[in-house]
Amino acid sequence: MTTTTAPVGGPTVPQERRVVTEIPGPLSKEMWERKRAAVADGVGAVLPVFVSRAGGGIVEDVDGNALIDLGSGIAVTSVGNSAEAVVRRAGEQLGRFTHTCAMVTPYEGYVEVCEELARLTPGEHAKKSALFNSGAEAVENAVKIARYHTRRQAVVVFEHGYHGRTNLTMALTAKNMPYKHGFGPFAPEIHRVPVAYPYRWPTGPEHCAEEAAALAIERIVKEVGAENTAAILIEPLLGEGGFIEPAPGFLPRLAEFAREHGIVFIADEIQSGFCRTGSWFACDHEGVVPDLITTAKGIAGGLPLAAVTGRAEIMDSVHGGGLGGTYGGNPVACAAALGAIETMRGMDLNARARRIEEVMKPRLRGMAERFEVIGEVRGRGAMLAVELVRPGGTEPNPEATAAVVRHCHANGVLVLSCGTYGNVLRFLPPLVIGEDLLSEALDVLEEAFAGL
């Protein structure tokens, strides 16, 4: 199928749920067969509908179905699809030049993005950045920088963590299927320690932070050696592993331990950054100031851009030419990032994220009281989740999770699942979504639970 005229998206998309065919519809099914013939099977899809336009809180498919978007392309389109400032700035840049390679002939946009990152990321110290294409690239380069700076090799990561799909970032990631299975051998000198997971901590959430921090530190000291450890790498709010909020006090204790032993503390804010949790970064909620912070996803309104930002003395420790990449900090992506940041500031998307939490959390908690399959409601801002369990205990219930997802998709609500056990529903709506759409999506979600 070829489309002769492109439908207008962005803020002009009607903000209403509309189901006019079964989902996926006939045109999406036709395109899916084309995909099967041309695209590697390893490239899957959560929902096999093909998008024609999107904007606000709506994704519209080629069959004319309009779905309420509670995924934002996995936290990428936080400012909405085709946000005005993103389109305007990226379009202007497209008319000037598309690429020169920042390592050959630099341009102002790259510098402007780095200046914004220095202003926005936690801490008042001198900071510098390097730009890349994807979250996995950012994490990989953060590890490179930490190892170079410390002249150490070991990297400590955490249970349930997710950091990417390259060889190194697969080693850093906890979950086997589908991310690691069959792709080894992996990079060496990666050491995994417990995370403070309050819902599943054996002695209860009230003891979680202190005990988990003590256990993690003991493992580092006894099994790795603090003097051998280049970096401690953690998501301040764990993403793919289940939207786990580490118990309060856990992150500050780890950061303190890292400072005491000259270990680079790296915050992976690729999913949780840029207003997603109701603050510019999830670290802000406990006043944690990382040495290095990785960003991507929400940074550029849907264009591929990522960054490592950190203490100037750490970032500058790498020799000239040791960091970079042909497309890293592409000028069009940089322009889009400046447009996204303009939108975040202008619309106060931190406040919008907090308002989304105010709308969604009471409804989700009400469902938890009504439906025993919901074990916990958690998250911050517009990064929320429910963990599903078998009634009467805490055994993970991935079957119920899959059933709820199917019901929502069939009824025009795009939701995502996650979690090491495949039993967590995660909600990542665009921060510009209307409250009426949120309420309607929650109605569909409640129907899904009632039908289990």
PDB file of C-alpha atoms in Angstrom, residues 142-407:
ATOM      1  CA  ALA A 142      29.637   6.433  30.426  1.00  0.00           C
ATOM      2  CA  VAL A 143      31.293   3.147  31.368  1.00  0.00           C
ATOM      3  CA  LYS A 144      34.225   3.930  29.047  1.00  0.00           C
ATOM      4  CA  ILE A 145      34.673   7.326  30.685  1.00  0.00           C
ATOM      5  CA  ALA A 146      34.465   5.920  34.223  1.00  0.00           C
ATOM      6  CA  ARG A 147      37.021   3.228  33.469  1.00  0.00           C
ATOM      7  CA  TYR A 148      39.379   5.685  31.816  1.00  0.00           C
ATOM      8  CA  HIS A 149      39.078   8.195  34.659  1.00  0.00           C
ATOM      9  CA  THR A 150      39.578   5.692  37.494  1.00  0.00           C
ATOM     10  CA  ARG A 151      41.963   3.308  35.716  1.00  0.00           C
ATOM     11  CA  ARG A 152      39.787   0.520  37.138  1.00  0.00           C
ATOM     12  CA  GLN A 153      37.703  -2.092  35.314  1.00  0.00           C
ATOM     13  CA  ALA A 154      34.867  -3.470  37.463  1.00  0.00           C
ATOM     14  CA  VAL A 155      31.345  -2.112  36.981  1.00  0.00           C
ATOM     15  CA  VAL A 156      28.576  -2.742  39.523  1.00  0.00           C
ATOM     16  CA  VAL A 157      24.979  -2.983  38.336  1.00  0.00           C
ATOM     17  CA  PHE A 158      21.729  -4.104  39.964  1.00  0.00           C
ATOM     18  CA  GLU A 159      19.125  -6.823  39.853  1.00  0.00           C
ATOM     19  CA  HIS A 160      16.194  -5.919  37.559  1.00  0.00           C
ATOM     20  CA  GLY A 161      18.262  -3.247  35.784  1.00  0.00           C
ATOM     21  CA  TYR A 162      18.045  -2.595  32.053  1.00  0.00           C
ATOM     22  CA  HIS A 163      20.707  -0.661  30.133  1.00  0.00           C
ATOM     23  CA  GLY A 164      20.553  -1.631  26.446  1.00  0.00           C
ATOM     24  CA  ARG A 165      21.127  -4.201  23.708  1.00  0.00           C
ATOM     25  CA  THR A 166      24.776  -3.775  22.657  1.00  0.00           C
ATOM     26  CA  ASN A 167      27.236  -6.395  23.864  1.00  0.00           C
ATOM     27  CA  LEU A 168      28.369  -4.358  26.867  1.00  0.00           C
ATOM     28  CA  THR A 169      24.891  -3.117  27.772  1.00  0.00           C
ATOM     29  CA  MET A 170      23.457  -6.631  27.480  1.00  0.00           C
ATOM     30  CA  ALA A 171      26.017  -7.644  30.087  1.00  0.00           C
ATOM     31  CA  LEU A 172      24.845  -4.739  32.247  1.00  0.00           C
ATOM     32  CA  THR A 173      21.171  -5.728  31.823  1.00  0.00           C
ATOM     33  CA  ALA A 174      19.644  -8.256  34.220  1.00  0.00           C
ATOM     34  CA  LYS A 175      16.812  -9.821  32.212  1.00  0.00           C
ATOM     35  CA  ASN A 176      17.684 -12.740  29.949  1.00  0.00           C
ATOM     36  CA  MET A 177      14.712 -13.079  27.565  1.00  0.00           C
ATOM     37  CA  PRO A 178      14.469 -11.459  25.087  1.00  0.00           C
ATOM     38  CA  TYR A 179      17.483  -9.190  25.570  1.00  0.00           C
ATOM     39  CA  LYS A 180      20.401 -11.534  26.272  1.00  0.00           C
ATOM     40  CA  HIS A 181      19.295 -15.036  25.344  1.00  0.00           C
ATOM     41  CA  GLY A 182      21.709 -16.657  22.898  1.00  0.00           C
ATOM     42  CA  PHE A 183      23.821 -13.544  22.325  1.00  0.00           C
ATOM     43  CA  GLY A 184      26.807 -14.274  24.585  1.00  0.00           C
ATOM     44  CA  PRO A 185      29.616 -14.284  25.508  1.00  0.00           C
ATOM     45  CA  PHE A 186      29.239 -10.925  27.175  1.00  0.00           C
ATOM     46  CA  ALA A 187      31.694  -8.261  28.278  1.00  0.00           C
ATOM     47  CA  PRO A 188      33.603  -9.158  31.461  1.00  0.00           C
ATOM     48  CA  GLU A 189      34.016  -7.404  34.823  1.00  0.00           C
ATOM     49  CA  ILE A 190      30.287  -6.775  35.327  1.00  0.00           C
ATOM     50  CA  HIS A 191      29.032  -7.502  38.866  1.00  0.00           C
ATOM     51  CA  ARG A 192      25.342  -7.589  39.849  1.00  0.00           C
ATOM     52  CA  VAL A 193      24.119  -6.774  43.360  1.00  0.00           C
ATOM     53  CA  PRO A 194      20.666  -6.538  45.009  1.00  0.00           C
ATOM     54  CA  VAL A 195      18.405  -3.534  44.541  1.00  0.00           C
ATOM     55  CA  ALA A 196      16.047  -2.142  47.177  1.00  0.00           C
ATOM     56  CA  TYR A 197      12.742  -3.542  45.809  1.00  0.00           C
ATOM     57  CA  PRO A 198      10.287  -2.742  48.613  1.00  0.00           C
ATOM     58  CA  TYR A 199       7.376  -4.906  47.414  1.00  0.00           C
ATOM     59  CA  ARG A 200       9.524  -8.048  47.286  1.00  0.00           C
ATOM     60  CA  TRP A 201      12.017  -7.401  50.102  1.00  0.00           C
ATOM     61  CA  PRO A 202      11.986 -10.450  52.436  1.00  0.00           C
ATOM     62  CA  THR A 203      11.819  -8.510  55.728  1.00  0.00           C
ATOM     63  CA  GLY A 204       9.359  -5.906  54.478  1.00  0.00           C
ATOM     64  CA  PRO A 205       9.561  -2.456  52.888  1.00  0.00           C
ATOM     65  CA  GLU A 206      10.381  -0.724  56.180  1.00  0.00           C
ATOM     66  CA  HIS A 207      13.753  -2.505  56.323  1.00  0.00           C
ATOM     67  CA  CYS A 208      14.428  -2.518  52.604  1.00  0.00           C
ATOM     68  CA  ALA A 209      16.652   0.524  52.077  1.00  0.00           C
ATOM     69  CA  GLU A 210      19.032  -0.111  54.948  1.00  0.00           C
ATOM     70  CA  GLU A 211      19.350  -3.857  54.404  1.00  0.00           C
ATOM     71  CA  ALA A 212      19.622  -3.679  50.610  1.00  0.00           C
ATOM     72  CA  ALA A 213      22.284  -0.961  50.750  1.00  0.00           C
ATOM     73  CA  ALA A 214      24.279  -2.888  53.348  1.00  0.00           C
ATOM     74  CA  LEU A 215      24.077  -6.087  51.296  1.00  0.00           C
ATOM     75  CA  ALA A 216      25.036  -4.356  48.040  1.00  0.00           C
ATOM     76  CA  ILE A 217      27.997  -2.610  49.668  1.00  0.00           C
ATOM     77  CA  GLU A 218      29.145  -5.818  51.346  1.00  0.00           C
ATOM     78  CA  ARG A 219      29.089  -7.605  47.994  1.00  0.00           C
ATOM     79  CA  ILE A 220      31.096  -4.823  46.370  1.00  0.00           C
ATOM     80  CA  VAL A 221      33.692  -4.787  49.156  1.00  0.00           C
ATOM     81  CA  LYS A 222      34.019  -8.547  49.586  1.00  0.00           C
ATOM     82  CA  GLU A 223      33.441  -9.908  46.086  1.00  0.00           C
ATOM     83  CA  VAL A 224      34.647  -7.111  43.785  1.00  0.00           C
ATOM     84  CA  GLY A 225      36.838  -4.833  45.872  1.00  0.00           C
ATOM     85  CA  ALA A 226      35.971  -1.157  46.123  1.00  0.00           C
ATOM     86  CA  GLU A 227      39.497  -0.357  44.942  1.00  0.00           C
ATOM     87  CA  ASN A 228      38.781  -2.309  41.719  1.00  0.00           C
ATOM     88  CA  THR A 229      35.411  -0.698  41.018  1.00  0.00           C
ATOM     89  CA  ALA A 230      35.251   1.944  38.305  1.00  0.00           C
ATOM     90  CA  ALA A 231      31.524   2.651  38.441  1.00  0.00           C
ATOM     91  CA  ILE A 232      28.245   1.981  40.170  1.00  0.00           C
ATOM     92  CA  LEU A 233      25.504   2.190  37.518  1.00  0.00           C
ATOM     93  CA  ILE A 234      21.816   2.355  38.430  1.00  0.00           C
ATOM     94  CA  GLU A 235      18.469   3.602  37.148  1.00  0.00           C
ATOM     95  CA  PRO A 236      17.075   5.906  39.872  1.00  0.00           C
ATOM     96  CA  LEU A 237      13.654   4.529  38.958  1.00  0.00           C
ATOM     97  CA  LEU A 238      14.123   1.157  37.286  1.00  0.00           C
ATOM     98  CA  GLY A 239      12.392   0.914  33.910  1.00  0.00           C
ATOM     99  CA  GLU A 240      12.161  -2.354  31.987  1.00  0.00           C
ATOM    100  CA  GLY A 241      12.804  -4.308  35.193  1.00  0.00           C
ATOM    101  CA  GLY A 242       9.392  -3.303  36.554  1.00  0.00           C
ATOM    102  CA  PHE A 243       9.221   0.441  37.312  1.00  0.00           C
ATOM    103  CA  ILE A 244      10.756  -0.274  40.709  1.00  0.00           C
ATOM    104  CA  GLU A 245      11.193   2.689  43.033  1.00  0.00           C
ATOM    105  CA  PRO A 246      14.231   1.908  45.200  1.00  0.00           C
ATOM    106  CA  ALA A 247      13.313   2.342  48.856  1.00  0.00           C
ATOM    107  CA  PRO A 248      14.023   5.901  50.086  1.00  0.00           C
ATOM    108  CA  GLY A 249      17.586   6.216  51.347  1.00  0.00           C
ATOM    109  CA  PHE A 250      19.024   3.463  49.133  1.00  0.00           C
ATOM    110  CA  LEU A 251      20.326   5.733  46.350  1.00  0.00           C
ATOM    111  CA  PRO A 252      21.865   8.342  48.686  1.00  0.00           C
ATOM    112  CA  ARG A 253      23.715   5.609  50.603  1.00  0.00           C
ATOM    113  CA  LEU A 254      25.158   4.140  47.396  1.00  0.00           C
ATOM    114  CA  ALA A 255      26.203   7.584  46.172  1.00  0.00           C
ATOM    115  CA  GLU A 256      27.901   8.246  49.516  1.00  0.00           C
ATOM    116  CA  PHE A 257      29.746   4.918  49.352  1.00  0.00           C
ATOM    117  CA  ALA A 258      30.900   5.708  45.818  1.00  0.00           C
ATOM    118  CA  ARG A 259      32.278   9.098  46.904  1.00  0.00           C
ATOM    119  CA  GLU A 260      34.130   7.535  49.830  1.00  0.00           C
ATOM    120  CA  HIS A 261      35.926   5.089  47.530  1.00  0.00           C
ATOM    121  CA  GLY A 262      36.560   7.133  44.401  1.00  0.00           C
ATOM    122  CA  ILE A 263      33.942   5.195  42.417  1.00  0.00           C
ATOM    123  CA  VAL A 264      32.086   6.995  39.629  1.00  0.00           C
ATOM    124  CA  PHE A 265      28.355   7.007  40.423  1.00  0.00           C
ATOM    125  CA  ILE A 266      26.368   6.829  37.156  1.00  0.00           C
ATOM    126  CA  ALA A 267      22.629   7.514  37.024  1.00  0.00           C
ATOM    127  CA  ASP A 268      20.910   5.970  34.010  1.00  0.00           C
ATOM    128  CA  GLU A 269      18.054   8.447  33.463  1.00  0.00           C
ATOM    129  CA  ILE A 270      17.320   7.382  29.901  1.00  0.00           C
ATOM    130  CA  GLN A 271      13.692   6.469  30.666  1.00  0.00           C
ATOM    131  CA  SER A 272      13.120   8.520  33.827  1.00  0.00           C
ATOM    132  CA  GLY A 273      14.607  11.828  32.687  1.00  0.00           C
ATOM    133  CA  PHE A 274      13.192  15.060  31.245  1.00  0.00           C
ATOM    134  CA  CYS A 275      10.143  15.718  33.427  1.00  0.00           C
ATOM    135  CA  ARG A 276       8.888  12.122  33.313  1.00  0.00           C
ATOM    136  CA  THR A 277       8.744  11.698  37.112  1.00  0.00           C
ATOM    137  CA  GLY A 278       7.557  15.223  37.909  1.00  0.00           C
ATOM    138  CA  SER A 279      11.064  16.619  38.195  1.00  0.00           C
ATOM    139  CA  TRP A 280      13.678  17.170  35.518  1.00  0.00           C
ATOM    140  CA  PHE A 281      15.380  13.964  36.674  1.00  0.00           C
ATOM    141  CA  ALA A 282      14.429  11.151  39.042  1.00  0.00           C
ATOM    142  CA  CYS A 283      17.632  11.759  41.035  1.00  0.00           C
ATOM    143  CA  ASP A 284      16.168  15.089  42.113  1.00  0.00           C
ATOM    144  CA  HIS A 285      13.563  13.428  44.345  1.00  0.00           C
ATOM    145  CA  GLU A 286      16.219  12.423  46.898  1.00  0.00           C
ATOM    146  CA  GLY A 287      18.763  15.127  46.136  1.00  0.00           C
ATOM    147  CA  VAL A 288      21.200  12.620  44.638  1.00  0.00           C
ATOM    148  CA  VAL A 289      23.907  14.232  42.493  1.00  0.00           C
ATOM    149  CA  PRO A 290      25.524  11.658  40.199  1.00  0.00           C
ATOM    150  CA  ASP A 291      29.034  11.978  38.822  1.00  0.00           C
ATOM    151  CA  LEU A 292      27.745  11.016  35.366  1.00  0.00           C
ATOM    152  CA  ILE A 293      24.180  10.918  34.057  1.00  0.00           C
ATOM    153  CA  THR A 294      22.970   9.260  30.844  1.00  0.00           C
ATOM    154  CA  THR A 295      20.005  10.625  28.923  1.00  0.00           C
ATOM    155  CA  ALA A 296      18.142   9.785  25.703  1.00  0.00           C
ATOM    156  CA  LYS A 297      14.449   8.937  24.984  1.00  0.00           C
ATOM    157  CA  GLY A 298      12.591  12.140  25.963  1.00  0.00           C
ATOM    158  CA  ILE A 299      15.476  14.470  25.101  1.00  0.00           C
ATOM    159  CA  ALA A 300      14.585  15.257  21.460  1.00  0.00           C
ATOM    160  CA  GLY A 301      10.854  14.765  20.926  1.00  0.00           C
ATOM    161  CA  GLY A 302      11.316  11.537  18.950  1.00  0.00           C
ATOM    162  CA  LEU A 303      14.563  12.140  17.085  1.00  0.00           C
ATOM    163  CA  PRO A 304      17.590   9.959  17.929  1.00  0.00           C
ATOM    164  CA  LEU A 305      19.818  11.722  20.429  1.00  0.00           C
ATOM    165  CA  ALA A 306      21.527  10.717  23.668  1.00  0.00           C
ATOM    166  CA  ALA A 307      24.059  12.203  26.037  1.00  0.00           C
ATOM    167  CA  VAL A 308      26.523  11.581  28.808  1.00  0.00           C
ATOM    168  CA  THR A 309      26.764  14.573  31.136  1.00  0.00           C
ATOM    169  CA  GLY A 310      29.055  14.739  34.118  1.00  0.00           C
ATOM    170  CA  ARG A 311      31.670  16.383  36.241  1.00  0.00           C
ATOM    171  CA  ALA A 312      34.000  18.319  33.972  1.00  0.00           C
ATOM    172  CA  GLU A 313      37.129  16.731  35.420  1.00  0.00           C
ATOM    173  CA  ILE A 314      35.778  13.234  34.726  1.00  0.00           C
ATOM    174  CA  MET A 315      34.500  14.036  31.240  1.00  0.00           C
ATOM    175  CA  ASP A 316      37.772  15.768  30.348  1.00  0.00           C
ATOM    176  CA  SER A 317      39.934  12.862  31.497  1.00  0.00           C
ATOM    177  CA  VAL A 318      39.481  11.047  28.171  1.00  0.00           C
ATOM    178  CA  HIS A 319      42.044  11.823  25.455  1.00  0.00           C
ATOM    179  CA  GLY A 320      41.049  13.794  22.352  1.00  0.00           C
ATOM    180  CA  GLY A 321      39.242  11.586  19.826  1.00  0.00           C
ATOM    181  CA  GLY A 322      38.341   9.017  22.476  1.00  0.00           C
ATOM    182  CA  LEU A 323      34.662   9.988  22.415  1.00  0.00           C
ATOM    183  CA  GLY A 324      32.350  10.581  19.475  1.00  0.00           C
ATOM    184  CA  GLY A 325      30.673   8.928  16.512  1.00  0.00           C
ATOM    185  CA  THR A 326      29.680   9.864  12.997  1.00  0.00           C
ATOM    186  CA  TYR A 327      26.076  10.743  13.790  1.00  0.00           C
ATOM    187  CA  GLY A 328      26.439  11.660  17.464  1.00  0.00           C
ATOM    188  CA  GLY A 329      24.772  15.022  18.100  1.00  0.00           C
ATOM    189  CA  ASN A 330      23.298  15.250  14.598  1.00  0.00           C
ATOM    190  CA  PRO A 331      22.295  18.903  13.958  1.00  0.00           C
ATOM    191  CA  VAL A 332      18.631  18.116  13.227  1.00  0.00           C
ATOM    192  CA  ALA A 333      18.354  16.022  16.390  1.00  0.00           C
ATOM    193  CA  CYS A 334      20.026  18.802  18.385  1.00  0.00           C
ATOM    194  CA  ALA A 335      17.526  21.323  17.022  1.00  0.00           C
ATOM    195  CA  ALA A 336      14.694  18.987  17.988  1.00  0.00           C
ATOM    196  CA  ALA A 337      16.139  18.669  21.503  1.00  0.00           C
ATOM    197  CA  LEU A 338      16.200  22.428  21.912  1.00  0.00           C
ATOM    198  CA  GLY A 339      12.565  22.469  20.791  1.00  0.00           C
ATOM    199  CA  ALA A 340      11.650  19.733  23.249  1.00  0.00           C
ATOM    200  CA  ILE A 341      13.336  21.558  26.139  1.00  0.00           C
ATOM    201  CA  GLU A 342      11.582  24.779  25.079  1.00  0.00           C
ATOM    202  CA  THR A 343       8.276  22.890  25.255  1.00  0.00           C
ATOM    203  CA  MET A 344       9.064  21.347  28.639  1.00  0.00           C
ATOM    204  CA  ARG A 345       9.830  24.745  30.107  1.00  0.00           C
ATOM    205  CA  GLY A 346       7.026  26.634  28.378  1.00  0.00           C
ATOM    206  CA  MET A 347       4.305  24.146  29.333  1.00  0.00           C
ATOM    207  CA  ASP A 348       5.821  23.300  32.741  1.00  0.00           C
ATOM    208  CA  LEU A 349       5.746  19.597  31.966  1.00  0.00           C
ATOM    209  CA  ASN A 350       7.083  18.760  35.419  1.00  0.00           C
ATOM    210  CA  ALA A 351       3.806  20.071  36.811  1.00  0.00           C
ATOM    211  CA  ARG A 352       1.890  18.201  34.100  1.00  0.00           C
ATOM    212  CA  ALA A 353       3.623  14.961  35.101  1.00  0.00           C
ATOM    213  CA  ARG A 354       2.685  15.515  38.732  1.00  0.00           C
ATOM    214  CA  ARG A 355      -0.912  16.180  37.694  1.00  0.00           C
ATOM    215  CA  ILE A 356      -0.987  12.924  35.718  1.00  0.00           C
ATOM    216  CA  GLU A 357       0.055  11.129  38.909  1.00  0.00           C
ATOM    217  CA  GLU A 358      -2.723  12.919  40.818  1.00  0.00           C
ATOM    218  CA  VAL A 359      -5.287  11.715  38.258  1.00  0.00           C
ATOM    219  CA  MET A 360      -4.028   8.167  37.754  1.00  0.00           C
ATOM    220  CA  LYS A 361      -2.766   6.960  41.119  1.00  0.00           C
ATOM    221  CA  PRO A 362      -6.069   7.231  43.053  1.00  0.00           C
ATOM    222  CA  ARG A 363      -7.866   5.356  40.272  1.00  0.00           C
ATOM    223  CA  LEU A 364      -5.178   2.662  40.167  1.00  0.00           C
ATOM    224  CA  ARG A 365      -5.249   2.316  43.956  1.00  0.00           C
ATOM    225  CA  GLY A 366      -9.017   2.016  43.837  1.00  0.00           C
ATOM    226  CA  MET A 367      -8.629  -0.823  41.348  1.00  0.00           C
ATOM    227  CA  ALA A 368      -6.068  -2.453  43.657  1.00  0.00           C
ATOM    228  CA  GLU A 369      -8.639  -2.437  46.456  1.00  0.00           C
ATOM    229  CA  ARG A 370     -11.224  -3.998  44.170  1.00  0.00           C
ATOM    230  CA  PHE A 371      -9.096  -6.510  42.253  1.00  0.00           C
ATOM    231  CA  GLU A 372      -6.882  -8.880  44.243  1.00  0.00           C
ATOM    232  CA  VAL A 373      -4.729  -9.526  41.187  1.00  0.00           C
ATOM    233  CA  ILE A 374      -3.102  -6.095  41.662  1.00  0.00           C
ATOM    234  CA  GLY A 375      -0.281  -6.542  44.137  1.00  0.00           C
ATOM    235  CA  GLU A 376       1.116  -3.008  44.132  1.00  0.00           C
ATOM    236  CA  VAL A 377       0.645   0.413  42.551  1.00  0.00           C
ATOM    237  CA  ARG A 378       3.881   2.408  42.293  1.00  0.00           C
ATOM    238  CA  GLY A 379       5.858   5.024  40.408  1.00  0.00           C
ATOM    239  CA  ARG A 380       6.156   8.801  40.218  1.00  0.00           C
ATOM    240  CA  GLY A 381       4.757  11.458  37.952  1.00  0.00           C
ATOM    241  CA  ALA A 382       3.867  10.001  34.560  1.00  0.00           C
ATOM    242  CA  MET A 383       5.992   6.893  35.142  1.00  0.00           C
ATOM    243  CA  LEU A 384       3.498   4.634  36.913  1.00  0.00           C
ATOM    244  CA  ALA A 385       2.928   0.905  37.159  1.00  0.00           C
ATOM    245  CA  VAL A 386       0.860  -1.883  38.676  1.00  0.00           C
ATOM    246  CA  GLU A 387       2.357  -5.260  39.510  1.00  0.00           C
ATOM    247  CA  LEU A 388       0.038  -8.226  38.984  1.00  0.00           C
ATOM    248  CA  VAL A 389       0.180 -11.314  41.174  1.00  0.00           C
ATOM    249  CA  ARG A 390      -1.776 -14.500  41.732  1.00  0.00           C
ATOM    250  CA  PRO A 391      -4.522 -13.730  44.267  1.00  0.00           C
ATOM    251  CA  GLY A 392      -3.589 -14.561  47.830  1.00  0.00           C
ATOM    252  CA  GLY A 393       0.143 -14.012  47.510  1.00  0.00           C
ATOM    253  CA  THR A 394       2.933 -12.282  45.624  1.00  0.00           C
ATOM    254  CA  GLU A 395       3.630 -14.884  42.922  1.00  0.00           C
ATOM    255  CA  PRO A 396       4.017 -13.022  39.597  1.00  0.00           C
ATOM    256  CA  ASN A 397       1.054 -13.287  37.221  1.00  0.00           C
ATOM    257  CA  PRO A 398       2.257 -12.686  33.650  1.00  0.00           C
ATOM    258  CA  GLU A 399      -0.836 -14.383  32.196  1.00  0.00           C
ATOM    259  CA  ALA A 400      -3.171 -11.823  33.755  1.00  0.00           C
ATOM    260  CA  THR A 401      -0.846  -9.055  32.612  1.00  0.00           C
ATOM    261  CA  ALA A 402      -0.995 -10.274  29.022  1.00  0.00           C
ATOM    262  CA  ALA A 403      -4.798 -10.561  29.192  1.00  0.00           C
ATOM    263  CA  VAL A 404      -5.180  -6.983  30.425  1.00  0.00           C
ATOM    264  CA  VAL A 405      -2.860  -5.726  27.672  1.00  0.00           C
ATOM    265  CA  ARG A 406      -4.891  -7.595  25.024  1.00  0.00           C
ATOM    266  CA  HIS A 407      -8.168  -6.136  26.268  1.00  0.00           C
TER     267      HIS A 407
END
